[in-house]
PDB file of C-alpha atoms and ligand atoms in Angstrom:
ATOM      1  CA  UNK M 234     -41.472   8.624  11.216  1.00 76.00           C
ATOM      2  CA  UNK M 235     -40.602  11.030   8.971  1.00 78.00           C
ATOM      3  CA  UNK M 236     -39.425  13.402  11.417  1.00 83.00           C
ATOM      4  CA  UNK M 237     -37.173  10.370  12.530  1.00 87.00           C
ATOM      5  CA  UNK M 238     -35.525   9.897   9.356  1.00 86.00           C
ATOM      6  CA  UNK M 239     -34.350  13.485   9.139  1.00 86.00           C
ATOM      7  CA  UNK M 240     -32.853  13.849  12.706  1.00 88.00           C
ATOM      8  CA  UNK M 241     -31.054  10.267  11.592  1.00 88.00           C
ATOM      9  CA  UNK M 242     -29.664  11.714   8.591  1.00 86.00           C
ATOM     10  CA  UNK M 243     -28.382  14.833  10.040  1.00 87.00           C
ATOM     11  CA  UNK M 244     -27.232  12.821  12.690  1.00 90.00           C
ATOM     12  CA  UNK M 245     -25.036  10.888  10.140  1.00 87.00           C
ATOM     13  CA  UNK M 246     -23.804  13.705   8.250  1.00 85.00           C
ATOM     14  CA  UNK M 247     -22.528  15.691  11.701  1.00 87.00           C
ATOM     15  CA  UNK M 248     -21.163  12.258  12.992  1.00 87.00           C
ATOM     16  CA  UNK M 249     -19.317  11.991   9.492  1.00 83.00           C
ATOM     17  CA  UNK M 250     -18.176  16.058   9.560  1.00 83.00           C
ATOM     18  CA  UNK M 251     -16.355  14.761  13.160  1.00 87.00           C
ATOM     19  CA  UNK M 252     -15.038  12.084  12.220  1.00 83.00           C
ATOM     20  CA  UNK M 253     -13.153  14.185   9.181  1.00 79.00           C
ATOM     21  CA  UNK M 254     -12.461  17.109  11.305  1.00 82.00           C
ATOM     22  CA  UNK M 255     -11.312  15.387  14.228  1.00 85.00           C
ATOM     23  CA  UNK M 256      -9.244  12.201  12.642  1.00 82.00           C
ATOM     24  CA  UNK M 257      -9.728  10.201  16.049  1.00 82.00           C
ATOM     25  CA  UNK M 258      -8.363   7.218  13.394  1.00 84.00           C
ATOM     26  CA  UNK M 259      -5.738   8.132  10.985  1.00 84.00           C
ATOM     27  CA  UNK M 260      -2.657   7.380   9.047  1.00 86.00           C
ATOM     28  CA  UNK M 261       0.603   6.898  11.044  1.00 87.00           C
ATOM     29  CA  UNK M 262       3.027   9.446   9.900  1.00 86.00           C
ATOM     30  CA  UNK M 263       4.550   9.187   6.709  1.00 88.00           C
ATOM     31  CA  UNK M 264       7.553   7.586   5.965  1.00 90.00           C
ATOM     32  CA  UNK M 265       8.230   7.497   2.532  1.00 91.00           C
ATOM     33  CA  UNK M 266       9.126   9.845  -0.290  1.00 88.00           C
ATOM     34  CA  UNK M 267       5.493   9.534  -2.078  1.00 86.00           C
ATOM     35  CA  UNK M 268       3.571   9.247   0.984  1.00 89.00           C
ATOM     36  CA  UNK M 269       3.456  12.989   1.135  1.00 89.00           C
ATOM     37  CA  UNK M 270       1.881  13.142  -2.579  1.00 88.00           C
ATOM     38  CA  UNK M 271       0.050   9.812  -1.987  1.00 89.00           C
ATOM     39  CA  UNK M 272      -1.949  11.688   1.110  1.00 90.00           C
ATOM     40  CA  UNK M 273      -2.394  14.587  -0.986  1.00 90.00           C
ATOM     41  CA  UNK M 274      -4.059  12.411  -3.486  1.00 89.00           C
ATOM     42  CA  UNK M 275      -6.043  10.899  -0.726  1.00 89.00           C
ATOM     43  CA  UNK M 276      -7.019  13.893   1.132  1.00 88.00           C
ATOM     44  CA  UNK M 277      -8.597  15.833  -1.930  1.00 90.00           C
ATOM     45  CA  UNK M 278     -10.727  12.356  -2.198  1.00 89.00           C
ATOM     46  CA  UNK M 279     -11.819  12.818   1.024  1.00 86.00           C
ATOM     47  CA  UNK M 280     -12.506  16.084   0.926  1.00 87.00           C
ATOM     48  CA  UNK M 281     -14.559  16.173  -2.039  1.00 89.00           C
ATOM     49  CA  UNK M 282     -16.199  13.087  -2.134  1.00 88.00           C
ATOM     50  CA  UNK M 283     -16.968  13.509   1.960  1.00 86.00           C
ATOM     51  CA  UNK M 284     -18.368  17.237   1.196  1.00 87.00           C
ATOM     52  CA  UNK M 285     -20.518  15.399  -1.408  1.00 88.00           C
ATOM     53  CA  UNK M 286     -21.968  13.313   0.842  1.00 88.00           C
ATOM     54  CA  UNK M 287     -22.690  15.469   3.592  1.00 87.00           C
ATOM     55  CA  UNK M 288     -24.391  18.269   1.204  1.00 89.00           C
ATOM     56  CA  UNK M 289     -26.733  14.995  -0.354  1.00 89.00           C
ATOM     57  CA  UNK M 290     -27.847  13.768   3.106  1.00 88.00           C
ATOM     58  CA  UNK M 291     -28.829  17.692   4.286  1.00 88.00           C
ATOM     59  CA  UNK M 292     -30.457  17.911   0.779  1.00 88.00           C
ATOM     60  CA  UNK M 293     -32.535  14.734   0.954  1.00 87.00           C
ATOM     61  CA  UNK M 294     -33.442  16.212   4.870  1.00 86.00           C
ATOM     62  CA  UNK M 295     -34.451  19.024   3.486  1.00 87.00           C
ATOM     63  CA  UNK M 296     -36.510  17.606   0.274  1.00 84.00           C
ATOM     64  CA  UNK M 297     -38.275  15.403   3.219  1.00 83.00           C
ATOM     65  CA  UNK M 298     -39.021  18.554   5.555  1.00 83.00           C
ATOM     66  CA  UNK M 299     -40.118  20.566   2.553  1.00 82.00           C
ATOM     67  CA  UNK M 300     -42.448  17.173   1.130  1.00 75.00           C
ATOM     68  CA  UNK M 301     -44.521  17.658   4.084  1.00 69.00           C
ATOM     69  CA  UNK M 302     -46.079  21.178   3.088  1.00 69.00           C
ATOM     70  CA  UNK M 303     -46.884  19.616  -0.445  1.00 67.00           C
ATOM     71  CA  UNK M 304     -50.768  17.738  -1.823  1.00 65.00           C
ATOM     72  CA  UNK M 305     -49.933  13.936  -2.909  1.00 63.00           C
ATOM     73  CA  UNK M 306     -50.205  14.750  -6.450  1.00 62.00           C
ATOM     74  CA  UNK M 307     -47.670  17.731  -6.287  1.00 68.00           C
ATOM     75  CA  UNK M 308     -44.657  15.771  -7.385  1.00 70.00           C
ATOM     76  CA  UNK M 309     -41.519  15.808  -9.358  1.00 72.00           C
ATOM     77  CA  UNK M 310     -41.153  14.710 -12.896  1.00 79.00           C
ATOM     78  CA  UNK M 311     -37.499  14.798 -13.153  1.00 82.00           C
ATOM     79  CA  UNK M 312     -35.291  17.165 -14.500  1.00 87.00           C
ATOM     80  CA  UNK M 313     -33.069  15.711 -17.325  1.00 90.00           C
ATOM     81  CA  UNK M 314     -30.871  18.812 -17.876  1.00 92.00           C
ATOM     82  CA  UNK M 315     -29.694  18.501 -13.973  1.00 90.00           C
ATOM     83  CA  UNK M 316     -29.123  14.512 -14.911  1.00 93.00           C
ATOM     84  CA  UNK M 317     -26.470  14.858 -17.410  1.00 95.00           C
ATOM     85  CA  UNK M 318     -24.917  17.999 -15.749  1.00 95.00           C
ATOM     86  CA  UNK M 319     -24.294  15.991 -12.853  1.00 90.00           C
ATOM     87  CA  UNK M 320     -23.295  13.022 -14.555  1.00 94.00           C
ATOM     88  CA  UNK M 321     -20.983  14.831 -15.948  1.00 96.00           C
ATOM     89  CA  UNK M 322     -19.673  16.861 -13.550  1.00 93.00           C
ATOM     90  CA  UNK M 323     -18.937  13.150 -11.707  1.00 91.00           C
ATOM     91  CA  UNK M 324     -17.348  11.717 -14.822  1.00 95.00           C
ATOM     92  CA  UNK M 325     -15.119  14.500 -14.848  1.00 95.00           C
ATOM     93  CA  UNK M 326     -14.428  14.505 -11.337  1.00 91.00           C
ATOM     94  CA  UNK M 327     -13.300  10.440 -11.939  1.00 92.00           C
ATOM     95  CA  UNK M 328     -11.162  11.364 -14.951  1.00 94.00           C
ATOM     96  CA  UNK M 329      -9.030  14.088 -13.094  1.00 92.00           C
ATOM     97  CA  UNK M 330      -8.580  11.148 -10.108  1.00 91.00           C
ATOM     98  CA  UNK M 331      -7.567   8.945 -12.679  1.00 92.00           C
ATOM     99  CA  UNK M 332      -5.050  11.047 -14.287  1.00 92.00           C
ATOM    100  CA  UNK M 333      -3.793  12.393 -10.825  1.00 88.00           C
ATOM    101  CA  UNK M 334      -3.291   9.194  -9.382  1.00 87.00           C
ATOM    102  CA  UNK M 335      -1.569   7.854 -12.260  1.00 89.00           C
ATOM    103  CA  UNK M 336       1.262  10.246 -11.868  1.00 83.00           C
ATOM    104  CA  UNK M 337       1.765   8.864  -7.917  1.00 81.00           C
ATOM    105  CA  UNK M 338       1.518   5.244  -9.536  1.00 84.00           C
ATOM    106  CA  UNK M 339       4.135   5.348 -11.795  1.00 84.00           C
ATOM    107  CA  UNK M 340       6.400   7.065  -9.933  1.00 78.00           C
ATOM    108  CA  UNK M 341       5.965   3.641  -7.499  1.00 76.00           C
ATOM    109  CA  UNK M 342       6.180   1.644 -10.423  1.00 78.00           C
ATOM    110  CA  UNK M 343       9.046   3.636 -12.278  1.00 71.00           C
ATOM    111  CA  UNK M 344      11.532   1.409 -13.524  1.00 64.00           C
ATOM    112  CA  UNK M 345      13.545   4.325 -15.101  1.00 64.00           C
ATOM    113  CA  UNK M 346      15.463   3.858 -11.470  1.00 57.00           C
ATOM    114  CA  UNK M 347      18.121   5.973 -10.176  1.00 59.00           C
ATOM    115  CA  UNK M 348      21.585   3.543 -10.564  1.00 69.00           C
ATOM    116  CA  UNK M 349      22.502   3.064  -6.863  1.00 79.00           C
ATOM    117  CA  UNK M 350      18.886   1.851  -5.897  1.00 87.00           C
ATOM    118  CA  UNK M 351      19.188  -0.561  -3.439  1.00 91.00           C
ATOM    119  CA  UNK M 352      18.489  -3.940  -4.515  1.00 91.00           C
ATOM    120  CA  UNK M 353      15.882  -6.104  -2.085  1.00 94.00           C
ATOM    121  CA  UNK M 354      14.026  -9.180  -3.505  1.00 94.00           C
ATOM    122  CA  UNK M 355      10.941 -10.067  -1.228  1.00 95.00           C
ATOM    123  CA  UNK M 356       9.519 -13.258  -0.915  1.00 93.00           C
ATOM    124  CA  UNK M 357       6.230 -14.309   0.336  1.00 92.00           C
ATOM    125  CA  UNK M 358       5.820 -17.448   1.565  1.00 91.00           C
ATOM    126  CA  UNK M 359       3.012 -19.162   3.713  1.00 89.00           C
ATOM    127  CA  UNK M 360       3.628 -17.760   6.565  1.00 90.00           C
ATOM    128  CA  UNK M 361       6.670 -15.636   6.021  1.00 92.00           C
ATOM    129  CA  UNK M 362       8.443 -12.753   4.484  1.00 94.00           C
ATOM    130  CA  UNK M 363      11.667 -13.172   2.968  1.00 94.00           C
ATOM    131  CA  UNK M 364      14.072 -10.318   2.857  1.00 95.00           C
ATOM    132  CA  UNK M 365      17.131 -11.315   0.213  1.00 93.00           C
ATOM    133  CA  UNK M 366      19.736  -8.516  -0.706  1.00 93.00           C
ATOM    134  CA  UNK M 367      22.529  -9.570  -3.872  1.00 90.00           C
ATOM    135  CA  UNK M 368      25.452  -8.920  -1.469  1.00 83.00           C
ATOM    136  CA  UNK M 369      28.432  -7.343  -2.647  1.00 81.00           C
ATOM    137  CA  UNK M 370      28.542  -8.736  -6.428  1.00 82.00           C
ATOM    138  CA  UNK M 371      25.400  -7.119  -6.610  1.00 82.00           C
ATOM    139  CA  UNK M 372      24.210 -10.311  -8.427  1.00 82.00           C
ATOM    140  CA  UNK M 373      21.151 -12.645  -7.057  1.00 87.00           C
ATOM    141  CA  UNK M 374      22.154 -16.377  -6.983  1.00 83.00           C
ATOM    142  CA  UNK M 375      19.904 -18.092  -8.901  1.00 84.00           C
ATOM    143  CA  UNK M 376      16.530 -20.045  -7.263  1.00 82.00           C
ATOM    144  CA  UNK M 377      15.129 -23.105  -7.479  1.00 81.00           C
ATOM    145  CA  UNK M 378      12.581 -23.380  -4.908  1.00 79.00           C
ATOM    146  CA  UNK M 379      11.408 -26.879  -6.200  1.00 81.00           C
ATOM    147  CA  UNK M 380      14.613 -28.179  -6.322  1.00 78.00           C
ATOM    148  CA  UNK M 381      16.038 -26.540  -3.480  1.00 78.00           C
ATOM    149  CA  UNK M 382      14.255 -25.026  -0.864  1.00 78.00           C
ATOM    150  CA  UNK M 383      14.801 -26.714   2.363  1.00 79.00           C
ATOM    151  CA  UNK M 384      13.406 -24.134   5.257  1.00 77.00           C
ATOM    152  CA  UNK M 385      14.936 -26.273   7.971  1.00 78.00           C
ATOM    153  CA  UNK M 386      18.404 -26.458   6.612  1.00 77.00           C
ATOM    154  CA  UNK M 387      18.245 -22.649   6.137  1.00 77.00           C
ATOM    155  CA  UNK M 388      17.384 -22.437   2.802  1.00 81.00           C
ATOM    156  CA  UNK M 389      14.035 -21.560   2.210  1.00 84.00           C
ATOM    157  CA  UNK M 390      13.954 -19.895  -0.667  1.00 81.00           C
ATOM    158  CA  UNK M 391      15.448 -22.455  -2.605  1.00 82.00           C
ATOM    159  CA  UNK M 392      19.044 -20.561  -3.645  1.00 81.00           C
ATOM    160  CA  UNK M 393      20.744 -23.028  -5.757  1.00 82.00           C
ATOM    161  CA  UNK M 394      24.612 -24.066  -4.197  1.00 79.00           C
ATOM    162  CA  UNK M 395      26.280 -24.167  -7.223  1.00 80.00           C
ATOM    163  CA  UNK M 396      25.544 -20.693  -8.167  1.00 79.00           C
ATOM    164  CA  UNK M 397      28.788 -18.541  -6.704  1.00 79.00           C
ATOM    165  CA  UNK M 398      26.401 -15.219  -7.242  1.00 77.00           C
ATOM    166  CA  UNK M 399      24.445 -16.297  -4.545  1.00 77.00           C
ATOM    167  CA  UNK M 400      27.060 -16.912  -2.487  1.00 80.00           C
ATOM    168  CA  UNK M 401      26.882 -13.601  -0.662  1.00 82.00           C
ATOM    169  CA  UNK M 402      23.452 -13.250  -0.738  1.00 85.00           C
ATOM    170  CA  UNK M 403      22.088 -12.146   2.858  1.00 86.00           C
ATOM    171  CA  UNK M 404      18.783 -13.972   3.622  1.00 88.00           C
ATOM    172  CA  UNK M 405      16.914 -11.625   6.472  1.00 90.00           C
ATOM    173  CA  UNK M 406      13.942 -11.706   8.242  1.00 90.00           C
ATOM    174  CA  UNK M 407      13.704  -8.125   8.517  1.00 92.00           C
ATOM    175  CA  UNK M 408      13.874  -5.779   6.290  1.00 94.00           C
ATOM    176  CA  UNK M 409      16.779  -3.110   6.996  1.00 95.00           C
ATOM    177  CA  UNK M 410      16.812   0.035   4.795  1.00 95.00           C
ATOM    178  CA  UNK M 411      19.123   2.774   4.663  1.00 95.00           C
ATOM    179  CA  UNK M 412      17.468   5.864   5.526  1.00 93.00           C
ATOM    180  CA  UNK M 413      17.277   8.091   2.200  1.00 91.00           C
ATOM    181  CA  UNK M 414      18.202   6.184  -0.532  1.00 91.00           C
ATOM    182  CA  UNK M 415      16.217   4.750  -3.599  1.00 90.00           C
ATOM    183  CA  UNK M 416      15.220   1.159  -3.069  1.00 92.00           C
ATOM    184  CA  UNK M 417      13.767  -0.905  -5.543  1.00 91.00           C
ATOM    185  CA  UNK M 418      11.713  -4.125  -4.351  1.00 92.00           C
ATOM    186  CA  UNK M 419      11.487  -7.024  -6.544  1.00 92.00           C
ATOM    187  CA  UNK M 420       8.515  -8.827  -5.456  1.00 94.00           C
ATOM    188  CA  UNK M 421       7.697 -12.534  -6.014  1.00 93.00           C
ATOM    189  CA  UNK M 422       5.659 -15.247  -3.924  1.00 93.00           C
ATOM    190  CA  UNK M 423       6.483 -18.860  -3.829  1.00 91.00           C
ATOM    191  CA  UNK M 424       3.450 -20.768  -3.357  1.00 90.00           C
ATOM    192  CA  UNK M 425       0.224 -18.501  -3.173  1.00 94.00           C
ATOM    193  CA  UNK M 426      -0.742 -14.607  -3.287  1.00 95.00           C
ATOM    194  CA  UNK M 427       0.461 -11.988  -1.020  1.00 95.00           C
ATOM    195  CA  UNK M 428       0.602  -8.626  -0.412  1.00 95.00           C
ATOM    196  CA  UNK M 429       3.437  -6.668   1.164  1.00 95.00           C
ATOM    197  CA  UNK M 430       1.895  -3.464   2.988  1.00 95.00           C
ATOM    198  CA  UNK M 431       4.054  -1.119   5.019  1.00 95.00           C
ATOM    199  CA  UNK M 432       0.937   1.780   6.223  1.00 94.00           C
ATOM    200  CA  UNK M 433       3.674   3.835   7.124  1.00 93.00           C
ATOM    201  CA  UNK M 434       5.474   4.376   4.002  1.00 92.00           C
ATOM    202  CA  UNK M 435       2.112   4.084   2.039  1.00 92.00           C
ATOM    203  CA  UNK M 436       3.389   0.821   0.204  1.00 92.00           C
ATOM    204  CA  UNK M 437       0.855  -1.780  -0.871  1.00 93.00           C
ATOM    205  CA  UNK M 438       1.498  -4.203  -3.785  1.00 93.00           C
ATOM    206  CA  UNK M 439       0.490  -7.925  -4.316  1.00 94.00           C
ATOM    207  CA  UNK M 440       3.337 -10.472  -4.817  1.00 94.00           C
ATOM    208  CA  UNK M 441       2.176 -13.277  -7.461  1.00 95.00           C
ATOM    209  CA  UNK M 442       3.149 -16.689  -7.814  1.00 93.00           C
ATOM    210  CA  UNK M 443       5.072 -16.497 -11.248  1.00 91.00           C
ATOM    211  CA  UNK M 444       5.676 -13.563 -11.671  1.00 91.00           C
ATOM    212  CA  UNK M 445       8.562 -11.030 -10.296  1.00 91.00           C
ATOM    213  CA  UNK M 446       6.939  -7.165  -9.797  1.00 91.00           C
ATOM    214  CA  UNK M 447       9.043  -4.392  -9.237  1.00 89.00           C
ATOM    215  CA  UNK M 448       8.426  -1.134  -6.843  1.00 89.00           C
ATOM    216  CA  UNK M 449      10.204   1.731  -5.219  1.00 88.00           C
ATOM    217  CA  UNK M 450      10.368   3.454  -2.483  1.00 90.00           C
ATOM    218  CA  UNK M 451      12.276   5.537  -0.406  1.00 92.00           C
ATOM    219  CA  UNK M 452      12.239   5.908   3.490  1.00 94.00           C
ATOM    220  CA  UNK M 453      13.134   8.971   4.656  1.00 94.00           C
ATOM    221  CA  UNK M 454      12.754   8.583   8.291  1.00 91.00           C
ATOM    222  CA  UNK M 455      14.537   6.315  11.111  1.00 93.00           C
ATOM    223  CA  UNK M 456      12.786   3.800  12.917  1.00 93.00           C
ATOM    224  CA  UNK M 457      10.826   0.729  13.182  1.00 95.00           C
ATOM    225  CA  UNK M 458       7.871   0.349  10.976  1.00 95.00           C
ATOM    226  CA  UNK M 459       5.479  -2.792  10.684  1.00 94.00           C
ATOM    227  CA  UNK M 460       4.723  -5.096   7.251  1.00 94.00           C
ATOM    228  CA  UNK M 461       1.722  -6.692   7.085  1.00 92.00           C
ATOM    229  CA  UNK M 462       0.719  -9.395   4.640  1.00 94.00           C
ATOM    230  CA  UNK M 463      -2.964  -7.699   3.027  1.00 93.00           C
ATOM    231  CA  UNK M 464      -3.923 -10.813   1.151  1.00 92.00           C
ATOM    232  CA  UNK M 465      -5.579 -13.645   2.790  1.00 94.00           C
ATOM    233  CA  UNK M 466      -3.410 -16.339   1.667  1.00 92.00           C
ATOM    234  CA  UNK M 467      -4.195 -19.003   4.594  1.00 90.00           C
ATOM    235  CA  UNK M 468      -4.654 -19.622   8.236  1.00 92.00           C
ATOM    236  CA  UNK M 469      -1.380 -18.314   8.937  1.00 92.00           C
ATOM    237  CA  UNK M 470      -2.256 -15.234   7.435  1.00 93.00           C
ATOM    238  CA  UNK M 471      -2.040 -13.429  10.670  1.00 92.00           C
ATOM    239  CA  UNK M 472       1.499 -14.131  11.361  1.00 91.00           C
ATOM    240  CA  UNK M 473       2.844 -12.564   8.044  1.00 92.00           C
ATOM    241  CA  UNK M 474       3.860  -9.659   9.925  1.00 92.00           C
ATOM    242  CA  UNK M 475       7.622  -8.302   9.442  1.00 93.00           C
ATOM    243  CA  UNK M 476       9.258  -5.107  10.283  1.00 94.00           C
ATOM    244  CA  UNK M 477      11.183  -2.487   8.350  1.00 95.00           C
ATOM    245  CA  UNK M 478      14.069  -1.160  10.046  1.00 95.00           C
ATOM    246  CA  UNK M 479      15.024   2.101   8.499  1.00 95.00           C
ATOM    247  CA  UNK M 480      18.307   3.209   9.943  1.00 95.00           C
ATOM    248  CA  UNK M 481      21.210   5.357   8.761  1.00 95.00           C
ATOM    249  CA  UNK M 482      23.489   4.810   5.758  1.00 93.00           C
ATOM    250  CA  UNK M 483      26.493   3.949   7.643  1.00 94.00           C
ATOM    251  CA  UNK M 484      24.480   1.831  10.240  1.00 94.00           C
ATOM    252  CA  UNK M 485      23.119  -0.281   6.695  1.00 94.00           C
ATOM    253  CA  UNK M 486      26.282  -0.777   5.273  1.00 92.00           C
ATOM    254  CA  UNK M 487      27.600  -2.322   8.390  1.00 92.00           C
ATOM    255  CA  UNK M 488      24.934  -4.478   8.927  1.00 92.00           C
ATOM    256  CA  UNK M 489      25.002  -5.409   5.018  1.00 91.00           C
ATOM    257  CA  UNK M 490      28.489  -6.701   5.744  1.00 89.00           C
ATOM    258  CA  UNK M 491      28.393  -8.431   9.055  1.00 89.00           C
ATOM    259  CA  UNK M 492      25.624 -10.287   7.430  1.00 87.00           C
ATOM    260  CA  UNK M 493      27.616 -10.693   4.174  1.00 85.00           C
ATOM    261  CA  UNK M 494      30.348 -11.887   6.194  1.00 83.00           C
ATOM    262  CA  UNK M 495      28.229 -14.809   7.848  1.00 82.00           C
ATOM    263  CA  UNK M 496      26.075 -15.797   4.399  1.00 78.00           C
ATOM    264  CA  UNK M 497      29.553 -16.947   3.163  1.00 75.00           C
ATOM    265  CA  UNK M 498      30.931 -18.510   6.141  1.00 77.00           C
ATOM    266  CA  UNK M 499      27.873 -20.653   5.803  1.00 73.00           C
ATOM    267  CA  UNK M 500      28.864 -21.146   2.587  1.00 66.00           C
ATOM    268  CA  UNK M 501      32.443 -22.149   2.854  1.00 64.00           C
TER     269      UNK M 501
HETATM  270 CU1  LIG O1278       0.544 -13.721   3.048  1.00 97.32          CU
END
């Protein structure tokens, strides 16, 4: 039995030492300004925390090997110098994650943005994403989903008529990003909890009823990358899926006003 036990936990820790060594499942490649820093931050986790683990499963395989040539009475007492040195050592080790991490945070959560961040409010609703850019005023027409929002008449998000800023607002169900630039995401959610998350560029942040939350990112890459919703937020959940189309700065700004061009001949 005992003998069991051991070959299981060395089984374990090899099976985990493959499973870092080869990454058979990993992250798609990065996308995003911080996802380089953001898998930095993750790999030293891994790393550490992983080589933990391995050494305490060969230790306790060895403690049970060793237990074997020892009388029943022959036991440990417990050693509290070793207790607080490694509670220590692992208090530590949180505090420097902490701190670390921080720095990745807010630079996702900066609002100190550079000026010519592209503006893109998005909109969770069951069981879509709502991609709204200010057009060229720069100015978001004002919202009144309550009032409003008609989804079949093409207004889902509730933009109020009489408000000229919104206007030239382009309503997408994509969202298209220009290659390199600084975009800042103004989240919100219009009935219950959801979560954008785009693996690729390393971008996960709830969207709350109530409340409009700002991020950033920047893609630096071309190409087609998927959003999924990562809150359960009904039995639609599964089709909150969207894509980001990251594409170059002169392909965005054409697109931008083609679809400027048709949000106002709606309008007129
Ligand atoms: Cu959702």
């Amino acid at each position: 039995m005992r003998l069991a036990l051991v070959i299981a936990l060395l089984l374990i820790a090899v099976g985990s030492l493959w499973l870092f060594i080869v990454h058979p499942w990993w992250f798609p490649a990065a996308a995003s300004r911080n996802a380089g820093a953001l898998d930095h931050e993750f790999r030293i986790a891994f790393w550490v925390f992983g080589g933990l683990f391995v050494a305490a499963q060969i230790a306790l395989a060895a403690f049970l090997l060793s237990s074997r040539q020892r009388k029943k009475s022959d036991y440990i007492l417990g050693n509290w110098k070793l207790e607080i040195a490694w509670t220590l050592a692992i208090a530590a080790l949180f505090f420097w994650f902490n701190v670390s991490g921080e720095k990745v945070w807010s630079r996702v959560m900066d609002h100190h943005r550079a000026n010519d961040a592209l503006q893109v409010e998005v909109t969770g609703a069951q069981f879509q994403w709502y991609f709204r850019y200010p057009g060229h005023d720069g100015v978001f027409g004002r919202l009144d989903a309550q009032k409003f929002a008609r989804p079949d008449e093409g207004n889902p998000l509730g933009l109020d008529p009489a408000d000229l800023a919104g206007r030239d607002d382009v309503l997408s169900s994509s969202l298209v990003l220009p290659a390199g630039r600084d975009v800042e995401l103004t989240l919100r959610a219009q009935d219950v909890i959801h979560s954008v998350f785009i693996p690729a560029m390393r971008f996960k942040q709830d969207a709350v009823p109530g409340m409009t939350i700002r991020a950033h990112l920047q893609p630096t890459q071309a190409g087609n990358y998927e959003i999924a919703c990562a809150e359960l937020c009904g039995l639609g959940h599964y089709r909150m899926r969207a894509q980001v189309r990251v594409v170059s700065p002169e392909e965005f700004a054409s697109w931008l006003a083609t679809q400027e061009l048709r949000a106002q001949e709606k309008t007129d």
